[in-house]
Coordinates of C-alpha atoms and ligand atoms in Angstrom, one line a residue:
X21 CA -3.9 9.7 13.7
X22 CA -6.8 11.4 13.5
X23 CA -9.5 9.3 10.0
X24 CA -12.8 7.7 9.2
X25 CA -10.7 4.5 10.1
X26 CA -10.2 5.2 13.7
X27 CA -13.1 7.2 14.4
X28 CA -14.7 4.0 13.6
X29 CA -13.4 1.2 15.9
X30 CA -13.2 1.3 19.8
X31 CA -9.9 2.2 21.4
X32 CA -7.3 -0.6 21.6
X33 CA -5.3 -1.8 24.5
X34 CA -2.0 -0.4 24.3
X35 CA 0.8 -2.2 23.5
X36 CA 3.7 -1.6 26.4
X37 CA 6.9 0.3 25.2
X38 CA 9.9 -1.3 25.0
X39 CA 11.8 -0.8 28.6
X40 CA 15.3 -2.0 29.1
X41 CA 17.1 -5.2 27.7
X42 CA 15.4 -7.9 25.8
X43 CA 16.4 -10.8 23.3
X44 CA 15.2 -12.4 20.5
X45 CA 15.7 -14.3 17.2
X46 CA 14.2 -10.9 15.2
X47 CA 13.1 -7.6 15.8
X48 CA 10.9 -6.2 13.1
X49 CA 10.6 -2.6 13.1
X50 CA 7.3 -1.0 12.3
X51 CA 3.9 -2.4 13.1
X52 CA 2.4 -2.0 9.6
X53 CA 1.0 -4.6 7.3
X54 CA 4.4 -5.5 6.4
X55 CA 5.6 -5.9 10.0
X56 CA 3.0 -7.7 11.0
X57 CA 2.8 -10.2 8.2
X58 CA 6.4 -10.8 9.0
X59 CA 6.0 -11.5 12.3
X60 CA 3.6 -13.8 11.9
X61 CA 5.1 -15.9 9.2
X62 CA 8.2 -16.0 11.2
X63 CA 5.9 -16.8 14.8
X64 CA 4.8 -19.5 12.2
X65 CA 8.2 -20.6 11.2
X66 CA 9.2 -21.0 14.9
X67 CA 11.4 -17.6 15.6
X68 CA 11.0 -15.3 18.2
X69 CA 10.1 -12.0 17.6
X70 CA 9.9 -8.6 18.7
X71 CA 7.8 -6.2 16.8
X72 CA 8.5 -2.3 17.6
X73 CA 6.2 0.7 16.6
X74 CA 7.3 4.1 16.9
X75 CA 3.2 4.6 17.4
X76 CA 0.7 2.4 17.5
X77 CA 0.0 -0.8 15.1
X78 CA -1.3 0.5 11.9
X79 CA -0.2 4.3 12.4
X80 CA 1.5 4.6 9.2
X81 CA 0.1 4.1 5.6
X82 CA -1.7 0.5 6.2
X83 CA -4.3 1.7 8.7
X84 CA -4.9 5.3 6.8
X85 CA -5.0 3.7 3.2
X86 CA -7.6 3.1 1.0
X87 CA -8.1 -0.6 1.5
X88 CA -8.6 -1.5 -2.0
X89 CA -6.7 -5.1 -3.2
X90 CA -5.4 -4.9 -6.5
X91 CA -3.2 -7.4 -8.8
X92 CA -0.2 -6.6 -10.1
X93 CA 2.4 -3.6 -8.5
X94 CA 2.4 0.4 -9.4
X95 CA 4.9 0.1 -12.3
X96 CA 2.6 -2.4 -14.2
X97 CA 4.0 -5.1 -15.6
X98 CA 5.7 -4.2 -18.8
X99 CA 7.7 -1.8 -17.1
X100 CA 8.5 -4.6 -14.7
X101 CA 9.4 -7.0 -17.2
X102 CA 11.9 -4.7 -18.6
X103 CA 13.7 -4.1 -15.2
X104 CA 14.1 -8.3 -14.8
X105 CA 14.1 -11.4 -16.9
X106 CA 11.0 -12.9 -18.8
X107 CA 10.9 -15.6 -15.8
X108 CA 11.4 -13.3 -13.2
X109 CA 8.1 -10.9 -14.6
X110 CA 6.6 -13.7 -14.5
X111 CA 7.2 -15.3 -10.9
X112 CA 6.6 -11.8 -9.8
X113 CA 3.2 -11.4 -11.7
X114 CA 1.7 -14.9 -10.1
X115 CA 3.1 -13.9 -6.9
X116 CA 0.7 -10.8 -6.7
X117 CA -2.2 -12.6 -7.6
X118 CA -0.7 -15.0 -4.7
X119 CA -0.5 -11.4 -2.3
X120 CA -4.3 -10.8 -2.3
X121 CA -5.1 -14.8 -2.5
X122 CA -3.2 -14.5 1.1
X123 CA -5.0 -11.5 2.3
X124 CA -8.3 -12.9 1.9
X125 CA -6.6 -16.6 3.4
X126 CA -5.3 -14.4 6.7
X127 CA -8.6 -12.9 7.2
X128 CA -10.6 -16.4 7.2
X129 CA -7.7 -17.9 8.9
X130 CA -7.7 -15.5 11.7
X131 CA -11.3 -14.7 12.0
X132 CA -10.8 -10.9 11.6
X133 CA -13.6 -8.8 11.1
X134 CA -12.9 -6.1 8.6
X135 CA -15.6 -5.1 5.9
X136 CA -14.3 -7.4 3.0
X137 CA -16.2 -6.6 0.1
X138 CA -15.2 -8.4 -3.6
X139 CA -15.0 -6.7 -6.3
X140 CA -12.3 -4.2 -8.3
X141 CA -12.7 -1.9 -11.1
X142 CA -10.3 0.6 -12.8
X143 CA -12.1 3.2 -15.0
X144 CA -10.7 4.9 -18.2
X145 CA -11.7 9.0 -18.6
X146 CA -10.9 9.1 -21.8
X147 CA -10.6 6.9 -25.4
X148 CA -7.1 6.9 -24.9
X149 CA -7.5 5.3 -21.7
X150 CA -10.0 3.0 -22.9
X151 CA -8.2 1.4 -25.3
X152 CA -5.1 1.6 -22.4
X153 CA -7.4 -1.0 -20.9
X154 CA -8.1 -3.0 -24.0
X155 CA -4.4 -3.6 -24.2
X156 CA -4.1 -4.1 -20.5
X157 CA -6.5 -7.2 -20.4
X158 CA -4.9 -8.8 -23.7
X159 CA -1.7 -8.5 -22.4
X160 CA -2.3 -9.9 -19.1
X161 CA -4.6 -12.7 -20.3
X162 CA -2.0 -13.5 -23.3
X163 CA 1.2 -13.0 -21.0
X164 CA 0.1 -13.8 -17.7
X165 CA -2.7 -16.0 -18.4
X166 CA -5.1 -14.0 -16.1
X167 CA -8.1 -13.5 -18.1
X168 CA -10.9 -13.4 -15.6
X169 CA -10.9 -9.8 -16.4
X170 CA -14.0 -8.1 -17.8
X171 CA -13.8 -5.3 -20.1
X172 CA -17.2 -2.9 -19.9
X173 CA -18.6 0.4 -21.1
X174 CA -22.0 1.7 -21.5
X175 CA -25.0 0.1 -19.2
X176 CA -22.5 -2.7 -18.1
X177 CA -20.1 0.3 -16.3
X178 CA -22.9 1.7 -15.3
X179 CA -23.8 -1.1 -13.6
X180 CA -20.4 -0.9 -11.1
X181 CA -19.7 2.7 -11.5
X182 CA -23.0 5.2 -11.8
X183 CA -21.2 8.3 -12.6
X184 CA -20.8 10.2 -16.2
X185 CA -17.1 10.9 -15.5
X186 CA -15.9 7.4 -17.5
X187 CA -16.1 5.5 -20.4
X188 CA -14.9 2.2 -19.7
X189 CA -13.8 -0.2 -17.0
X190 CA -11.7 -3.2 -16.2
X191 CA -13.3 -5.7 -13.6
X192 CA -11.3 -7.8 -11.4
X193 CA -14.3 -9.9 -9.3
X194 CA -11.1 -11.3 -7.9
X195 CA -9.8 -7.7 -6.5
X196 CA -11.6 -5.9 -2.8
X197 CA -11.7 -4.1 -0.6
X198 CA -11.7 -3.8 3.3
X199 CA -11.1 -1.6 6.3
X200 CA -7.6 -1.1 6.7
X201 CA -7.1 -0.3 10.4
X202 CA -9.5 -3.4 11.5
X203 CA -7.4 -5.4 9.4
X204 CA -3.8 -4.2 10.9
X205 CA -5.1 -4.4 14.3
X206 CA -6.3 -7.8 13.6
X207 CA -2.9 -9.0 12.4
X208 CA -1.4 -7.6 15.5
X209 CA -3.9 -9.9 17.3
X210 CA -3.0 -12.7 15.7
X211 CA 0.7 -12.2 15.8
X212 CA 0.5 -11.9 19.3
X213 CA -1.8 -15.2 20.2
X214 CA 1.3 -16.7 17.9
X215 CA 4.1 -15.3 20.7
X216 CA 5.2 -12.0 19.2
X217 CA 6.0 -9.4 21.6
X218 CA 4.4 -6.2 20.4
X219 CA 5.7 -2.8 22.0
X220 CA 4.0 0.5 20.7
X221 CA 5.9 3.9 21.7
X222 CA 9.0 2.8 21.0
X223 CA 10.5 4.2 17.7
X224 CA 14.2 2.4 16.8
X225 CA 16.4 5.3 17.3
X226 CA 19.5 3.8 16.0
X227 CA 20.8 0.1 14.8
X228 CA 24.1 -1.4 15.8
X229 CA 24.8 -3.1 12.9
X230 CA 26.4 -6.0 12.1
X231 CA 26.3 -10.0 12.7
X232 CA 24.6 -9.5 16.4
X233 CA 22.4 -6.1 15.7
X234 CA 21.5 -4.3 18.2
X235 CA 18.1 -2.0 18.3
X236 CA 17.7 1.0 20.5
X237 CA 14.6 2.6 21.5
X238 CA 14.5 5.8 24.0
X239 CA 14.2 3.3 26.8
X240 CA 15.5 -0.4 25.7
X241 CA 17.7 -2.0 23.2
X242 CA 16.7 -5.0 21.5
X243 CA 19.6 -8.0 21.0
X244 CA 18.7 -9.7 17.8
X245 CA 20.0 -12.7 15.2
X246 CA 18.1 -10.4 12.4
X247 CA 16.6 -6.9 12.3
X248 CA 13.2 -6.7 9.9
X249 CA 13.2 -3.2 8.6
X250 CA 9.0 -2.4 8.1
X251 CA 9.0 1.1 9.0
X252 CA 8.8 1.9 4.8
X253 CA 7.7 6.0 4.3
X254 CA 8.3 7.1 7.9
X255 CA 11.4 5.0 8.8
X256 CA 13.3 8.1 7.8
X257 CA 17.0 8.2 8.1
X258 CA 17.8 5.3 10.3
X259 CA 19.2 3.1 7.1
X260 CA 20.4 5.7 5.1
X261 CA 21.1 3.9 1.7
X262 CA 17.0 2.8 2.5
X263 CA 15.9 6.1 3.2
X264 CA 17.9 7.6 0.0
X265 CA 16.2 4.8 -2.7
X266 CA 12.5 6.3 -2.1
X267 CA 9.9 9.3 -1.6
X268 CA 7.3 10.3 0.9
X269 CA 4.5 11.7 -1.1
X270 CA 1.3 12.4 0.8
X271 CA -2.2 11.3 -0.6
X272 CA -6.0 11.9 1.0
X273 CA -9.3 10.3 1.7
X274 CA -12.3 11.9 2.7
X275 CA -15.4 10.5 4.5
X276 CA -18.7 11.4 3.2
X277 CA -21.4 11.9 5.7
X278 CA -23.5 8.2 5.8
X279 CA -25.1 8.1 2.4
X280 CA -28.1 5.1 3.2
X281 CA -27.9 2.1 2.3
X282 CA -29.9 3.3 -1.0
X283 CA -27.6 6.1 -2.5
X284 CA -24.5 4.2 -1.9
X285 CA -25.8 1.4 -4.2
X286 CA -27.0 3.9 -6.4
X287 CA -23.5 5.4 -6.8
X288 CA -21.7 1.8 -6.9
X289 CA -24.3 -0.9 -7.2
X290 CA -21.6 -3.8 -7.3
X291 CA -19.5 -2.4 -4.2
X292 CA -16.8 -2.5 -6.1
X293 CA -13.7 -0.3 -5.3
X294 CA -12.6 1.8 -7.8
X295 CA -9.8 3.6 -9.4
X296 CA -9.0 5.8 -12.7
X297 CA -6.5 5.8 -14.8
X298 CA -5.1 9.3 -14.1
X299 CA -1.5 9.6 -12.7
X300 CA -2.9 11.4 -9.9
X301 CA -6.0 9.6 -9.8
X302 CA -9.2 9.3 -7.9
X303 CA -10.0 6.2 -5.8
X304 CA -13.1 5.3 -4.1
X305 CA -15.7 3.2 -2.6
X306 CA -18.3 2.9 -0.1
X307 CA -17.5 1.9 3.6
X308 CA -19.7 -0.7 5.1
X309 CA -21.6 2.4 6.8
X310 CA -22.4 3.5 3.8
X311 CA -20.3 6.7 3.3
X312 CA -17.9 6.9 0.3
X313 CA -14.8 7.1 1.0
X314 CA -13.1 8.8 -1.6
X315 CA -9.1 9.6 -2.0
X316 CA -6.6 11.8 -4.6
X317 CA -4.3 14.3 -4.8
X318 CA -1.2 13.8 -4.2
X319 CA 1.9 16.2 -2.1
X320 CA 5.3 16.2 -3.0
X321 CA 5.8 18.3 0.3
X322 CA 5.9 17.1 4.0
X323 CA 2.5 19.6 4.1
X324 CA -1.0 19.1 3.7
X325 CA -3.2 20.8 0.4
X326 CA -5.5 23.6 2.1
X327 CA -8.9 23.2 2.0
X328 CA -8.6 19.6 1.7
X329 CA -12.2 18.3 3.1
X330 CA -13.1 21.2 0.5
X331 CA -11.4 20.0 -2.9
X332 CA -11.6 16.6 -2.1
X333 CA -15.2 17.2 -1.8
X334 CA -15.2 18.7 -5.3
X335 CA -13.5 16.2 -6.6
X336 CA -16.0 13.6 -5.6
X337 CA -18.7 15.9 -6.6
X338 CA -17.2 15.5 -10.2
X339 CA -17.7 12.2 -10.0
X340 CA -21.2 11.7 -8.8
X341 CA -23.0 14.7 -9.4
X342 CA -25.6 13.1 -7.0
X343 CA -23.7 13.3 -3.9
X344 CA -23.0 17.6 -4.6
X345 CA -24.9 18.0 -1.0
X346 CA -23.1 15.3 0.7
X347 CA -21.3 16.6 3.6
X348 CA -17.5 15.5 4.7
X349 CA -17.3 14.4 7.9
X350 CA -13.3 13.3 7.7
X351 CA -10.0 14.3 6.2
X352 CA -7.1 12.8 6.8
X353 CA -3.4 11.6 4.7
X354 CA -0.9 9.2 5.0
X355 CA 2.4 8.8 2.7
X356 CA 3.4 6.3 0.5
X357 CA 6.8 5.3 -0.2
X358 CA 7.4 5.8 -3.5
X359 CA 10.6 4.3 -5.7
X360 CA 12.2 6.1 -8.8
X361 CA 11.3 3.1 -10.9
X362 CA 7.7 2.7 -9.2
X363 CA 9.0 -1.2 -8.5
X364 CA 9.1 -2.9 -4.8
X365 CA 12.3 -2.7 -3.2
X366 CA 12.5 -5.6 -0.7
X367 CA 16.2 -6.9 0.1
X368 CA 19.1 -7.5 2.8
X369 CA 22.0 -5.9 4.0
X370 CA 25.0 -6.4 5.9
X371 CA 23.8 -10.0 5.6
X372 CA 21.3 -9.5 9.3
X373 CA 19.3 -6.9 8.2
X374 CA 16.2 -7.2 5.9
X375 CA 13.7 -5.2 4.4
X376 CA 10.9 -4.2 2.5
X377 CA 9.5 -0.7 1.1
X378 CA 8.7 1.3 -2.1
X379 CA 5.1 -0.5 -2.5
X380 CA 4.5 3.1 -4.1
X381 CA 0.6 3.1 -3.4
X382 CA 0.0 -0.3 -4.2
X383 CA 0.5 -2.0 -1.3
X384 CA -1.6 -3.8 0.5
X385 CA -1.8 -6.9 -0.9
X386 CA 2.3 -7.1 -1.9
X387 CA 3.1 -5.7 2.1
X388 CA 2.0 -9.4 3.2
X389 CA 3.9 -11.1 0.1
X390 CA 6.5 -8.9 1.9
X391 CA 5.9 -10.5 5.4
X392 CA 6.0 -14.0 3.9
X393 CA 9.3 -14.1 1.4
X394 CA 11.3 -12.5 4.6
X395 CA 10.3 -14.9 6.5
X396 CA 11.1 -17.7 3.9
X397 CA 14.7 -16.0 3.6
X398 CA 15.1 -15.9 7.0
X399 CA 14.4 -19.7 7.5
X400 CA 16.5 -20.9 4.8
X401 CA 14.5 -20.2 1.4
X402 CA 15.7 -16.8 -0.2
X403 CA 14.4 -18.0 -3.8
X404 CA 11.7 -15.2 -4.0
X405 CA 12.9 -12.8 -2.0
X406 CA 16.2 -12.9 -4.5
X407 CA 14.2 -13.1 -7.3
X408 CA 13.0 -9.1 -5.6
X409 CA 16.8 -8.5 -4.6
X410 CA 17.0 -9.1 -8.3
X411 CA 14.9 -5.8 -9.3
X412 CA 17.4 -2.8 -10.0
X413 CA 16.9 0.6 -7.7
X414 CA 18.6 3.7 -7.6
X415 CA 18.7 6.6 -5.4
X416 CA 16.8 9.6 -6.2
X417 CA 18.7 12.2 -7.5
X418 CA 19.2 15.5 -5.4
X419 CA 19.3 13.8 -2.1
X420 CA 17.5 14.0 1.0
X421 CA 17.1 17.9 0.1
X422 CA 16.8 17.9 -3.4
X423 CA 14.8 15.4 -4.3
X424 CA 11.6 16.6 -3.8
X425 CA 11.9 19.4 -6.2
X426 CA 13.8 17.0 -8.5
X427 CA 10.7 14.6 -8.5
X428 CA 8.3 17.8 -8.9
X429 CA 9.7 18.6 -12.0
X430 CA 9.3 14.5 -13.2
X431 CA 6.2 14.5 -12.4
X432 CA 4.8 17.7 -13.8
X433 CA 4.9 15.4 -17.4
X434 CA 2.6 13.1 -16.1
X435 CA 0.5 15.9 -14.9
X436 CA -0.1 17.1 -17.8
X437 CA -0.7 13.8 -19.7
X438 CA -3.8 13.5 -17.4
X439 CA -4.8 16.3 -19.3
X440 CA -4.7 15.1 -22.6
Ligands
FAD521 C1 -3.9 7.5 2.0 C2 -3.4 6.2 1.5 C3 -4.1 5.4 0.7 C4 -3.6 4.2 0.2 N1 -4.5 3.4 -0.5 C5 -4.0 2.2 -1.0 C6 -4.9 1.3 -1.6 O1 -6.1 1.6 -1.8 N2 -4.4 0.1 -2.1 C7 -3.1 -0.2 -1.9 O2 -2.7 -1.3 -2.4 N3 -2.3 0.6 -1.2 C8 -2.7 1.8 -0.8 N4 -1.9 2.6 -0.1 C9 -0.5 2.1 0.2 C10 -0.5 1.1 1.3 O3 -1.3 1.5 2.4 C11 1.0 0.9 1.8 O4 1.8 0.5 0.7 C12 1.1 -0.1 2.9 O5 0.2 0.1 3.9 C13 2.5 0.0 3.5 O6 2.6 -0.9 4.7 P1 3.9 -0.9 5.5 O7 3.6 -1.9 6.6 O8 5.0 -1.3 4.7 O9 4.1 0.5 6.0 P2 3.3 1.4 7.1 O10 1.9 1.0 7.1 O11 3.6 2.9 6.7 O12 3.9 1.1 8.5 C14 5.2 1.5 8.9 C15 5.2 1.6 10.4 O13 6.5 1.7 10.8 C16 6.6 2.6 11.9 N5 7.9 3.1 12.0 C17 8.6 3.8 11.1 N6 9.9 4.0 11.6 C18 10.0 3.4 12.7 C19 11.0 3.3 13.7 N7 12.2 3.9 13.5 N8 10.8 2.6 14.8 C20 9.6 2.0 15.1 N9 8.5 2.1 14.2 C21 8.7 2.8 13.0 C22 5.5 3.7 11.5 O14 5.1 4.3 12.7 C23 4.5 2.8 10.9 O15 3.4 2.5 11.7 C24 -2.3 3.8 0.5 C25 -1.5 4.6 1.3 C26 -2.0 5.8 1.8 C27 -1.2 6.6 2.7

């Protein structure tokens, strides 16, 4: 996996693949933020684990992403509170601010070194998006009681956000940032010092299922009590009633060139991360090298845009002006796993298998909430991740064939609301 991300860091030591016949309480497929956060609330809670990665830890969407930490999940909360009770919206709304409050704890905790910068802000294009905001903040501070929000325009946007492409923001000192793939990889540390056994290479071909699972790799199968399914937008048909509930859709970051200490603060004096209102939105923020680092578009297709270094570039050109000679020294994608309803889909089945996926873009803070309610099922507490089970999901129309044309055509409307 070819980004800024692991251009950045020195190589790791491999992980061995899985070879022949081992046991353990749980084998937690996919080495991601989710997988890892699992494994190392249930090292924590005294099981044995076994994590597998078809790749390498933080392949998939949590070491390509754009490492910002936001409250709340992609369907926003009224939508949320329709799908579940009043109590439930509201367990699930204090449980996200809980999902970055634990992010921040885990990197303290386990001394990992990865860029953490404070400091949120989502940015409205347009009046109707402004006063989208407006009603964002009261609702949340008069429903949710989270009111450390700050509404600006003006200088005071200026301030986070030095580009004439907005007209208001929404603050969130409590939201950040950080480099994704450090973080991962620092998680798989972690996990491991706590007992897990990690094995990269070694993608779960097939599940015996049922109250002894069985997990087999090209070379090994894995006798568990409990199979964790992490594998979310490239776990692909092994569950197929997991697999038909959500959609790969591709999205892309490019790298600027190292803008200097000077420019960078010019562009985003706060450091803030940033992200617009748009339903295929821009998001962006500087890396601690200084370069921005600056994602949008979106694929419903399993194959990249063309030109993509050149209309990201354009993209971020329309943004800051100022940056229009700013080479792009990276391009890459990743996919995010994305429901029909836009809500988290975490769960069990067959009573021994549990899982977590449809994060839809917005996932890592609520991949570690993930990690920690499966964990609390697994020893003995299933209150939250019922109170999840609880949140209705359907399959996507069309199939594994048709859907991607079906969800096209849905989401040419929100296209063209960006527009207006
Ligand atoms: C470009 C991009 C930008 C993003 N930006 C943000 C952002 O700024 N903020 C935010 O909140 N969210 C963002 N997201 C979403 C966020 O990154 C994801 O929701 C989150 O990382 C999902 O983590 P995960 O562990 O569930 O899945 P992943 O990180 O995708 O990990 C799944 C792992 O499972 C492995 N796997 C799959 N199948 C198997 C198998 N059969 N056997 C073994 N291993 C398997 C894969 O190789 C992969 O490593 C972004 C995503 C992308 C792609």
């Amino acid at each position: 996996m070819r980004s800024y991300y692991a251009a950045s860091v020195p190589a790791s030591a491999p992980a061995p693949p899985l070879v022949g016949e081992q046991r353990c309480d749980v084998c937690v497929v996919g080495a991601g933020l989710t997988g890892l956060t699992a494994a190392l609330e249930l090292a924590a809670r005294g099981f044995d684990v076994i994590v597998l990665e078809a790749h390498t830890v933080g392949w998939g969407a949590s070491g390509r992403s754009g490492g910002q930490l936001i409250f709340g999940y992609a369907c926003d909360m009224p939508a949320l509170a329709r799908l579940v009770t009043p109590e439930d919206a509201r367990r699930l709304w204090d449980w996200s601010l809980e999902a970055v409050a634990d992010v921040r704890a885990r990197v303290v905790r386990h001394a990992i070194d990865c860029d953490w910068a404070d400091g949120q802000i989502h940015v409205a294009l347009k009046p109707r998006q402004r006063d989208e905001l407006r009603e964002w903040q009261a609702l949340l501070a008069r429903a949710y009681g989270y009111d450390g929000l700050e509404f600006v325009a003006g200088d005071a946007l200026a301030a986070h956000v030095a580009s004439p492409r907005y007209c208001a923001g929404l603050y969130d000192p409590r939201g950040a940032h950080l480099h994704p793939l450090k973080y991962v990889r620092g998680l798989a540390g972690a996990a491991r010092e706590a007992g897990v056994r990690l094995h990269e290479q070694s993608r779960a071909l097939r599940i015996a299922r049922g109250a002894a699972p069985v997990v087999h790799t090209g070379a090994g199968q894995v006798h568990c009590r409990y199979v964790v399914l992490a594998g979310n937008a490239y776990l692909g048909p092994l569950v197929p009633e997991l697999d038909r509930r959500i959609m790969p859709v591709g999205t892309y970051i490019v790298a600027s060139a190292p803008l200097g200490a000077a420019l960078a603060a010019r562009c985003l004096p706060t450091n803030a991360a940033v992200t617009d209102l748009n339903f295929v939105l821009d998001y962006f923020r500087c890396s601690a090298d200084h370069r921005m680092l600056f994602g949008g578009r979106v694929s419903y297709s399993k194959i990249p845009p063309p030109n993509l270094s050149g209309s990201m570039r354009a993209r971020m050109r329309r943004v800051f002006p100022q940056l229009a000679a700013v080479p792009i020294d990276h391009a890459w994608g990743g996919y995010v796993d994305i429901t029909l309803n836009r809500a988290p889909d975490f769960g069990r089945l067959d009573g021994t298998l549990y899982y977590a996926q449809g994060f839809s873009g917005h996932g890592m803070a609520t991949t570690g909430l993930a990690g920690r309610v499966i964990a609390e099922a697994l020893a003995g507490d299933a209150t939250r991740l019922d109170v999840f089970a609880r949140i209705p999901h359907r399959d996507f129309p069309g199939g594994r064939w048709l859907r991607t044309p079906s969800l096209v055509l849905a989401m040419l409307y929100y296209r063209l609301r960006d527009w207006l």
